[in-house]
Amino acid sequence: MESASDTTWIHLHIHIQSLLYLAFITSSIYLIHALISEKLILNHHSVTAKKHPPLPLRFRAEDGTFKILQVADLHYGNGVLSRCRDVSASEFDKCSDLNSIRFMRRIIQAENPDFVAFTAEMMFWCNQQLCLPSLLLTFSVCLLLLDESGDRAIVEGVRTYGWIKESQLRWLRNVSKNFQGQNLDNSRLIDAFSHPAIALAFFHIPIPEVRQVKEIVGHYQEYVACSSVNSGVLQTLASMGDVKAVFIGHDHNNDFCGNLDGIWFCYGGGFGYHGYGRPGKPRRARIILAELAKGQNSWEGVERIKTWKRLDDETLTKIDEQVLWDRRLSR
C-alpha cells in the first residue's frame, strides 16, 4: 500500500517530467526559428546541391530530392498528463502526449526529412496565429509558401473560422512575381530555369472550395470545416500559375488530396494523440517529395512532386502514394 509521501513523490515526478517535455518542445521551436529566421529568402546563381550544406535549404546532392514532413494538428498538451483522445480502450490507459512525440521521432528516423512543416495547432492551448507565422522558404527552383488562415472570427454576428486575408494574398502574389522575375532577369539562369519555378503552399484551415472536390486520393471522412468567407484564395493561387499543391490541416479525420483547378489540396491527417481522431484509425503524417531533373552535367529544375502518408502503426505503413505534379506531363 502506497504511503502519502510515496503518492506525493509520484505526482511530483510526473509534474517535473511534463515540464521537461514542454520545455523541450518550446526550446526546439525557438531553436528552429533562430536558425532560419535570418535566411528565409534565398537567391542562387545555379541549381546545385551540396553534400553537407549549412543553412539555407538545398536539394540533396546524391539524388536531387528535397523531402518535407507535414505535421498537421499536433495538439501537444501537458506531456504525460495529457491523455489521448479517441483511441481504443486497450490503448487509453498508457496513451498520452508522449505517443505523439514517439510518433514524431519514429517518422523522422524513418523518412529523414529535410524540412518539417507544422501546419498550425502545435499546442493544444495555442492560438494558431502564434504557432505559424507567414514564411517564405525558397531554394533555387522551388518555393515553400507558408501562410496562416487564422482561428475564429465573427462575421455579421455569426461565429466562423478564420480565412486568409487580402493582405496575405497580396504578399503571395508579390513573392511569386518577384521570384519568377529573378529567373527572367538573370541570363545565366535561362538554361537552368527553362521551366518556371514551382511553388508549394501550406496553411491550416481549408478553403470553401475543398467541399466540392470530386477526384480524391485518400479518405474524406469529415465535413470540411472552413470559413463562411470566401476570400478568393483559389482564384489567387490559380492565377499565380506556380502553385502546384497546397497542404492543409484542421479536419483531423480527413487525409485526402483533391484537385481544384489543377491544384492539389492535401490534408495532412491528424498527427497528435491529444487532438480528436477516430478509435481504431492510426494517427498519420504526410510526406512531400520534390525531385530535380537530371541534366548532362548538373541538376536542372523540379521535375516531379510526389506525396504519401505514414501511419503510426507497428511498421509505419506507407499509403496513398501519388504524383501531384510532373513536368513531363504538364507540357
Short mmCIF file of C-alpha atoms in Angstrom, two decimals:
data_model
loop_
_atom_site.label_atom_id
_atom_site.label_comp_id
_atom_site.label_asym_id
_atom_site.label_seq_id
_atom_site.Cartn_x
_atom_site.Cartn_y
_atom_site.Cartn_z
CA MET A 1 0.00 0.00 0.00
CA GLU A 2 1.40 3.37 -1.01
CA SER A 3 2.03 5.96 1.70
CA ALA A 4 1.05 9.61 1.38
CA SER A 5 4.68 10.56 0.83
CA ASP A 6 5.02 8.00 -1.96
CA THR A 7 1.93 9.35 -3.68
CA THR A 8 3.20 12.92 -3.39
CA TRP A 9 6.55 11.91 -4.88
CA ILE A 10 4.86 10.17 -7.82
CA HIS A 11 2.74 13.22 -8.56
CA LEU A 12 5.79 15.49 -8.30
CA HIS A 13 7.77 13.24 -10.63
CA ILE A 14 5.01 13.27 -13.22
CA HIS A 15 4.75 17.06 -12.98
CA ILE A 16 8.50 17.54 -13.43
CA GLN A 17 8.54 15.13 -16.38
CA SER A 18 5.71 17.05 -18.01
CA LEU A 19 7.52 20.36 -17.56
CA LEU A 20 10.68 18.91 -19.05
CA TYR A 21 8.82 17.73 -22.17
CA LEU A 22 7.12 21.11 -22.53
CA ALA A 23 10.48 22.85 -22.17
CA PHE A 24 11.92 20.54 -24.82
CA ILE A 25 9.17 21.39 -27.32
CA THR A 26 9.43 25.13 -26.61
CA SER A 27 13.21 25.09 -26.91
CA SER A 28 13.03 23.16 -30.17
CA ILE A 29 10.62 25.67 -31.70
CA TYR A 30 12.85 28.55 -30.57
CA LEU A 31 15.95 26.86 -32.00
CA ILE A 32 14.31 26.22 -35.38
CA HIS A 33 13.14 29.84 -35.53
CA ALA A 34 16.60 31.13 -34.59
CA LEU A 35 18.27 29.01 -37.24
CA ILE A 36 16.08 30.02 -40.17
CA SER A 37 14.74 33.47 -39.33
CA GLU A 38 17.60 35.38 -40.95
CA LYS A 39 17.87 33.15 -44.02
CA LEU A 40 14.35 32.75 -45.29
CA ILE A 41 14.73 34.38 -48.72
CA LEU A 42 17.49 32.93 -50.81
CA ASN A 43 18.89 33.76 -54.23
CA HIS A 44 21.26 31.44 -56.09
CA HIS A 45 23.04 31.68 -59.43
CA SER A 46 22.93 27.97 -60.21
CA VAL A 47 20.94 24.89 -59.31
CA THR A 48 23.35 22.94 -57.13
CA ALA A 49 23.09 20.57 -54.23
CA LYS A 50 25.78 20.30 -51.58
CA LYS A 51 26.70 17.15 -49.72
CA HIS A 52 26.83 18.70 -46.24
CA PRO A 53 25.14 22.09 -46.66
CA PRO A 54 24.80 24.70 -43.96
CA LEU A 55 21.54 26.58 -43.89
CA PRO A 56 19.89 27.72 -46.22
CA LEU A 57 18.00 24.72 -47.55
CA ARG A 58 19.19 22.77 -50.58
CA PHE A 59 18.27 19.70 -52.53
CA ARG A 60 20.28 16.58 -51.74
CA ALA A 61 23.38 16.16 -53.87
CA GLU A 62 23.18 12.38 -54.09
CA ASP A 63 19.71 12.09 -55.59
CA GLY A 64 18.42 15.63 -56.28
CA THR A 65 15.50 15.40 -53.84
CA PHE A 66 14.03 17.55 -51.09
CA LYS A 67 11.70 15.89 -48.58
CA ILE A 68 9.13 17.60 -46.34
CA LEU A 69 7.31 16.13 -43.36
CA GLN A 70 3.94 17.77 -42.71
CA VAL A 71 2.80 17.62 -39.08
CA ALA A 72 -0.86 18.61 -39.03
CA ASP A 73 -2.59 19.28 -35.70
CA LEU A 74 -0.02 18.08 -33.18
CA HIS A 75 -2.13 19.43 -30.27
CA TYR A 76 0.61 18.91 -27.69
CA GLY A 77 -0.74 19.50 -24.19
CA ASN A 78 0.98 18.67 -20.91
CA GLY A 79 3.10 15.66 -21.71
CA VAL A 80 2.36 12.51 -19.77
CA LEU A 81 -0.56 14.24 -18.03
CA SER A 82 -2.44 14.77 -21.31
CA ARG A 83 -4.45 11.67 -22.09
CA CYS A 84 -5.10 10.53 -25.65
CA ARG A 85 -8.44 11.18 -27.29
CA ASP A 86 -10.36 8.78 -29.48
CA VAL A 87 -8.18 5.70 -29.13
CA SER A 88 -9.24 2.13 -28.39
CA ALA A 89 -9.97 1.16 -24.78
CA SER A 90 -6.93 -1.09 -24.70
CA GLU A 91 -4.65 1.85 -25.60
CA PHE A 92 -6.15 4.53 -23.38
CA ASP A 93 -4.52 3.76 -20.01
CA LYS A 94 -0.97 4.07 -21.34
CA CYS A 95 -1.55 6.68 -24.04
CA SER A 96 -0.57 10.35 -23.65
CA ASP A 97 1.17 13.23 -25.42
CA LEU A 98 4.28 11.10 -25.29
CA ASN A 99 2.76 8.93 -28.02
CA SER A 100 2.77 11.98 -30.30
CA ILE A 101 6.44 12.62 -29.54
CA ARG A 102 7.26 8.95 -30.09
CA PHE A 103 5.47 9.01 -33.45
CA MET A 104 7.39 12.12 -34.47
CA ARG A 105 10.70 10.54 -33.53
CA ARG A 106 9.90 7.32 -35.42
CA ILE A 107 8.82 9.05 -38.61
CA ILE A 108 11.77 11.45 -38.63
CA GLN A 109 14.12 8.49 -38.24
CA ALA A 110 12.32 6.55 -40.98
CA GLU A 111 11.91 9.35 -43.55
CA ASN A 112 14.84 11.64 -42.69
CA PRO A 113 13.05 14.81 -43.91
CA ASP A 114 14.92 17.96 -44.94
CA PHE A 115 12.20 20.20 -43.52
CA VAL A 116 9.30 19.80 -41.08
CA ALA A 117 6.18 21.90 -41.76
CA PHE A 118 3.92 22.32 -38.71
CA THR A 119 0.61 23.42 -40.20
CA ALA A 120 -0.70 25.08 -37.03
CA GLU A 121 -2.32 23.90 -33.80
CA MET A 122 1.00 22.66 -32.49
CA MET A 123 -0.03 23.24 -28.87
CA PHE A 124 -3.41 22.22 -27.51
CA TRP A 125 -3.77 25.59 -25.79
CA CYS A 126 -2.22 27.76 -28.57
CA ASN A 127 -3.86 30.20 -30.85
CA GLN A 128 -2.86 29.19 -34.39
CA GLN A 129 -1.69 32.70 -35.25
CA LEU A 130 1.08 32.38 -32.68
CA CYS A 131 2.06 28.94 -33.92
CA LEU A 132 2.55 29.50 -37.65
CA PRO A 133 3.86 32.83 -38.97
CA SER A 134 3.95 33.76 -42.63
CA LEU A 135 7.21 32.42 -44.03
CA LEU A 136 8.86 32.17 -47.41
CA LEU A 137 11.45 29.48 -47.98
CA THR A 138 12.99 29.37 -51.44
CA PHE A 139 15.70 27.07 -52.66
CA SER A 140 16.69 27.84 -56.24
CA VAL A 141 13.85 26.22 -58.16
CA CYS A 142 11.04 25.75 -55.70
CA LEU A 143 9.15 27.93 -53.23
CA LEU A 144 7.52 26.87 -49.98
CA LEU A 145 4.84 29.39 -49.10
CA LEU A 146 3.62 29.11 -45.52
CA ASP A 147 0.71 31.31 -44.50
CA GLU A 148 -1.79 31.37 -41.66
CA SER A 149 -5.53 31.13 -42.16
CA GLY A 150 -6.42 32.24 -38.63
CA ASP A 151 -8.51 30.80 -35.83
CA ARG A 152 -12.03 32.10 -35.10
CA ALA A 153 -13.87 35.19 -36.30
CA ILE A 154 -17.30 36.85 -36.13
CA VAL A 155 -18.97 37.71 -39.44
CA GLU A 156 -22.30 39.57 -39.32
CA GLY A 157 -22.84 38.34 -35.77
CA VAL A 158 -22.16 34.69 -36.64
CA ARG A 159 -19.10 32.83 -35.41
CA THR A 160 -16.99 31.23 -38.12
CA TYR A 161 -13.43 30.14 -38.81
CA GLY A 162 -10.70 32.49 -39.92
CA TRP A 163 -9.59 32.97 -43.52
CA ILE A 164 -6.57 34.19 -45.47
CA LYS A 165 -6.85 37.97 -45.79
CA GLU A 166 -6.30 40.13 -48.85
CA SER A 167 -3.01 41.43 -47.41
CA GLN A 168 -1.74 37.84 -47.24
CA LEU A 169 -2.89 37.12 -50.80
CA ARG A 170 -1.13 40.27 -51.96
CA TRP A 171 2.03 39.04 -50.22
CA LEU A 172 1.74 35.69 -52.02
CA ARG A 173 1.27 37.35 -55.41
CA ASN A 174 4.26 39.64 -54.88
CA VAL A 175 6.51 36.81 -53.71
CA SER A 176 5.58 34.70 -56.74
CA LYS A 177 6.04 37.59 -59.17
CA ASN A 178 9.38 38.62 -57.71
CA PHE A 179 10.76 35.11 -57.62
CA GLN A 180 9.74 34.32 -61.19
CA GLY A 181 11.20 37.69 -62.20
CA GLN A 182 14.59 36.72 -60.78
CA ASN A 183 14.71 33.83 -63.23
CA LEU A 184 13.88 36.03 -66.21
CA ASP A 185 16.20 38.92 -65.31
CA ASN A 186 19.37 36.86 -64.99
CA SER A 187 20.56 35.47 -68.32
CA ARG A 188 22.83 32.98 -66.58
CA LEU A 189 19.74 31.19 -65.30
CA ILE A 190 17.97 30.72 -68.63
CA ASP A 191 19.27 27.20 -69.29
CA ALA A 192 18.82 26.01 -65.72
CA PHE A 193 15.35 27.53 -65.48
CA SER A 194 13.98 26.57 -68.89
CA HIS A 195 10.82 25.77 -66.95
CA PRO A 196 9.37 28.22 -64.40
CA ALA A 197 9.90 27.56 -60.71
CA ILE A 198 7.06 25.82 -58.94
CA ALA A 199 5.59 26.55 -55.52
CA LEU A 200 4.01 24.60 -52.67
CA ALA A 201 1.71 26.34 -50.18
CA PHE A 202 0.96 25.43 -46.55
CA PHE A 203 -1.78 26.77 -44.30
CA HIS A 204 -4.16 25.45 -41.69
CA ILE A 205 -7.87 25.94 -42.38
CA PRO A 206 -9.21 24.65 -45.73
CA ILE A 207 -10.91 26.97 -48.21
CA PRO A 208 -14.65 26.53 -49.01
CA GLU A 209 -13.98 25.00 -52.44
CA VAL A 210 -12.43 21.92 -50.82
CA ARG A 211 -16.01 20.79 -50.12
CA GLN A 212 -16.53 20.46 -53.88
CA VAL A 213 -13.63 18.17 -54.80
CA LYS A 214 -14.58 15.05 -56.73
CA GLU A 215 -11.27 13.45 -57.72
CA ILE A 216 -9.67 12.40 -54.44
CA VAL A 217 -6.91 10.13 -53.19
CA GLY A 218 -7.30 9.16 -49.53
CA HIS A 219 -10.21 9.40 -47.09
CA TYR A 220 -12.97 12.03 -46.94
CA GLN A 221 -14.38 11.17 -43.50
CA GLU A 222 -15.34 14.53 -42.03
CA TYR A 223 -17.30 17.56 -43.16
CA VAL A 224 -14.89 20.28 -44.28
CA ALA A 225 -14.80 22.93 -41.54
CA CYS A 226 -13.90 26.23 -43.19
CA SER A 227 -14.77 29.90 -43.01
CA SER A 228 -18.06 31.28 -44.30
CA VAL A 229 -15.94 33.92 -46.03
CA ASN A 230 -14.51 33.07 -49.44
CA SER A 231 -11.57 35.44 -49.81
CA GLY A 232 -10.53 34.26 -53.28
CA VAL A 233 -7.61 32.03 -52.30
CA LEU A 234 -8.22 29.50 -55.09
CA GLN A 235 -8.51 32.19 -57.75
CA THR A 236 -5.32 33.83 -56.49
CA LEU A 237 -3.30 30.62 -56.46
CA ALA A 238 -4.61 29.58 -59.88
CA SER A 239 -3.75 32.97 -61.39
CA MET A 240 -0.21 32.83 -60.00
CA GLY A 241 0.40 29.68 -62.01
CA ASP A 242 3.31 28.34 -59.98
CA VAL A 243 1.46 26.74 -57.04
CA LYS A 244 1.01 23.03 -57.79
CA ALA A 245 -0.13 21.78 -54.39
CA VAL A 246 -1.50 23.12 -51.10
CA PHE A 247 -1.18 21.31 -47.75
CA ILE A 248 -3.76 21.91 -45.03
CA GLY A 249 -4.99 20.53 -41.71
CA HIS A 250 -7.75 21.39 -39.21
CA ASP A 251 -10.09 18.46 -40.03
CA HIS A 252 -8.25 15.59 -38.36
CA ASN A 253 -10.19 12.72 -39.92
CA ASN A 254 -9.66 13.91 -43.49
CA ASP A 255 -6.42 12.83 -45.11
CA PHE A 256 -7.29 13.08 -48.81
CA CYS A 257 -5.83 15.02 -51.72
CA GLY A 258 -8.39 16.62 -54.03
CA ASN A 259 -7.83 18.55 -57.25
CA LEU A 260 -9.25 22.04 -57.75
CA ASP A 261 -8.48 23.99 -60.94
CA GLY A 262 -5.30 21.99 -61.47
CA ILE A 263 -4.04 22.46 -57.90
CA TRP A 264 -4.00 19.56 -55.42
CA PHE A 265 -5.28 20.37 -51.92
CA CYS A 266 -3.97 17.76 -49.48
CA TYR A 267 -4.85 17.18 -45.85
CA GLY A 268 -2.07 16.06 -43.54
CA GLY A 269 -4.38 13.89 -41.43
CA GLY A 270 -4.46 14.16 -37.63
CA PHE A 271 -0.99 13.70 -36.16
CA GLY A 272 -1.34 14.30 -32.41
CA TYR A 273 -2.93 11.98 -29.87
CA HIS A 274 -4.32 14.78 -27.70
CA GLY A 275 -6.34 16.06 -30.65
CA TYR A 276 -9.54 14.32 -31.71
CA GLY A 277 -9.46 11.39 -34.09
CA ARG A 278 -11.23 8.09 -34.62
CA PRO A 279 -10.78 4.96 -32.47
CA GLY A 280 -9.09 2.24 -34.49
CA LYS A 281 -7.74 4.72 -37.06
CA PRO A 282 -3.98 5.28 -36.61
CA ARG A 283 -2.63 8.81 -36.43
CA ARG A 284 -0.78 9.76 -39.58
CA ALA A 285 1.63 12.18 -41.23
CA ARG A 286 2.12 13.36 -44.80
CA ILE A 287 5.40 13.27 -46.71
CA ILE A 288 6.07 15.51 -49.73
CA LEU A 289 8.99 14.80 -52.06
CA ALA A 290 10.33 17.21 -54.69
CA GLU A 291 12.63 15.70 -57.32
CA LEU A 292 15.01 17.58 -59.61
CA ALA A 293 15.50 16.67 -63.25
CA LYS A 294 18.91 15.25 -64.11
CA GLY A 295 20.84 17.17 -66.76
CA GLN A 296 24.02 16.10 -68.53
CA ASN A 297 26.33 17.74 -66.02
CA SER A 298 24.09 19.08 -63.27
CA TRP A 299 20.65 19.04 -61.74
CA GLU A 300 18.00 21.10 -63.51
CA GLY A 301 14.58 22.37 -62.44
CA VAL A 302 11.99 20.45 -60.41
CA GLU A 303 10.71 17.51 -62.43
CA ARG A 304 8.19 15.88 -60.11
CA ILE A 305 6.31 16.36 -56.82
CA LYS A 306 5.09 13.24 -55.02
CA THR A 307 3.34 12.61 -51.72
CA TRP A 308 2.32 9.75 -49.44
CA LYS A 309 1.28 9.18 -45.84
CA ARG A 310 2.72 7.12 -42.99
CA LEU A 311 0.54 5.54 -40.32
CA ASP A 312 1.58 5.31 -36.69
CA ASP A 313 1.34 1.53 -36.59
CA GLU A 314 3.93 -1.16 -35.99
CA THR A 315 5.58 -0.79 -39.41
CA LEU A 316 4.80 2.88 -40.21
CA THR A 317 2.67 1.66 -43.11
CA LYS A 318 3.01 3.75 -46.28
CA ILE A 319 -0.29 4.53 -48.02
CA ASP A 320 -1.80 6.59 -50.84
CA GLU A 321 1.37 7.41 -52.77
CA GLN A 322 0.61 9.69 -55.71
CA VAL A 323 2.23 12.11 -58.15
CA LEU A 324 0.96 15.65 -57.60
CA TRP A 325 2.83 17.25 -60.49
CA ASP A 326 5.12 16.05 -63.25
CA ARG A 327 6.87 18.49 -65.57
CA ARG A 328 6.88 15.97 -68.42
CA LEU A 329 3.09 15.65 -68.25
CA SER A 330 2.39 19.38 -67.91
CA ARG A 331 3.82 20.41 -71.29
#
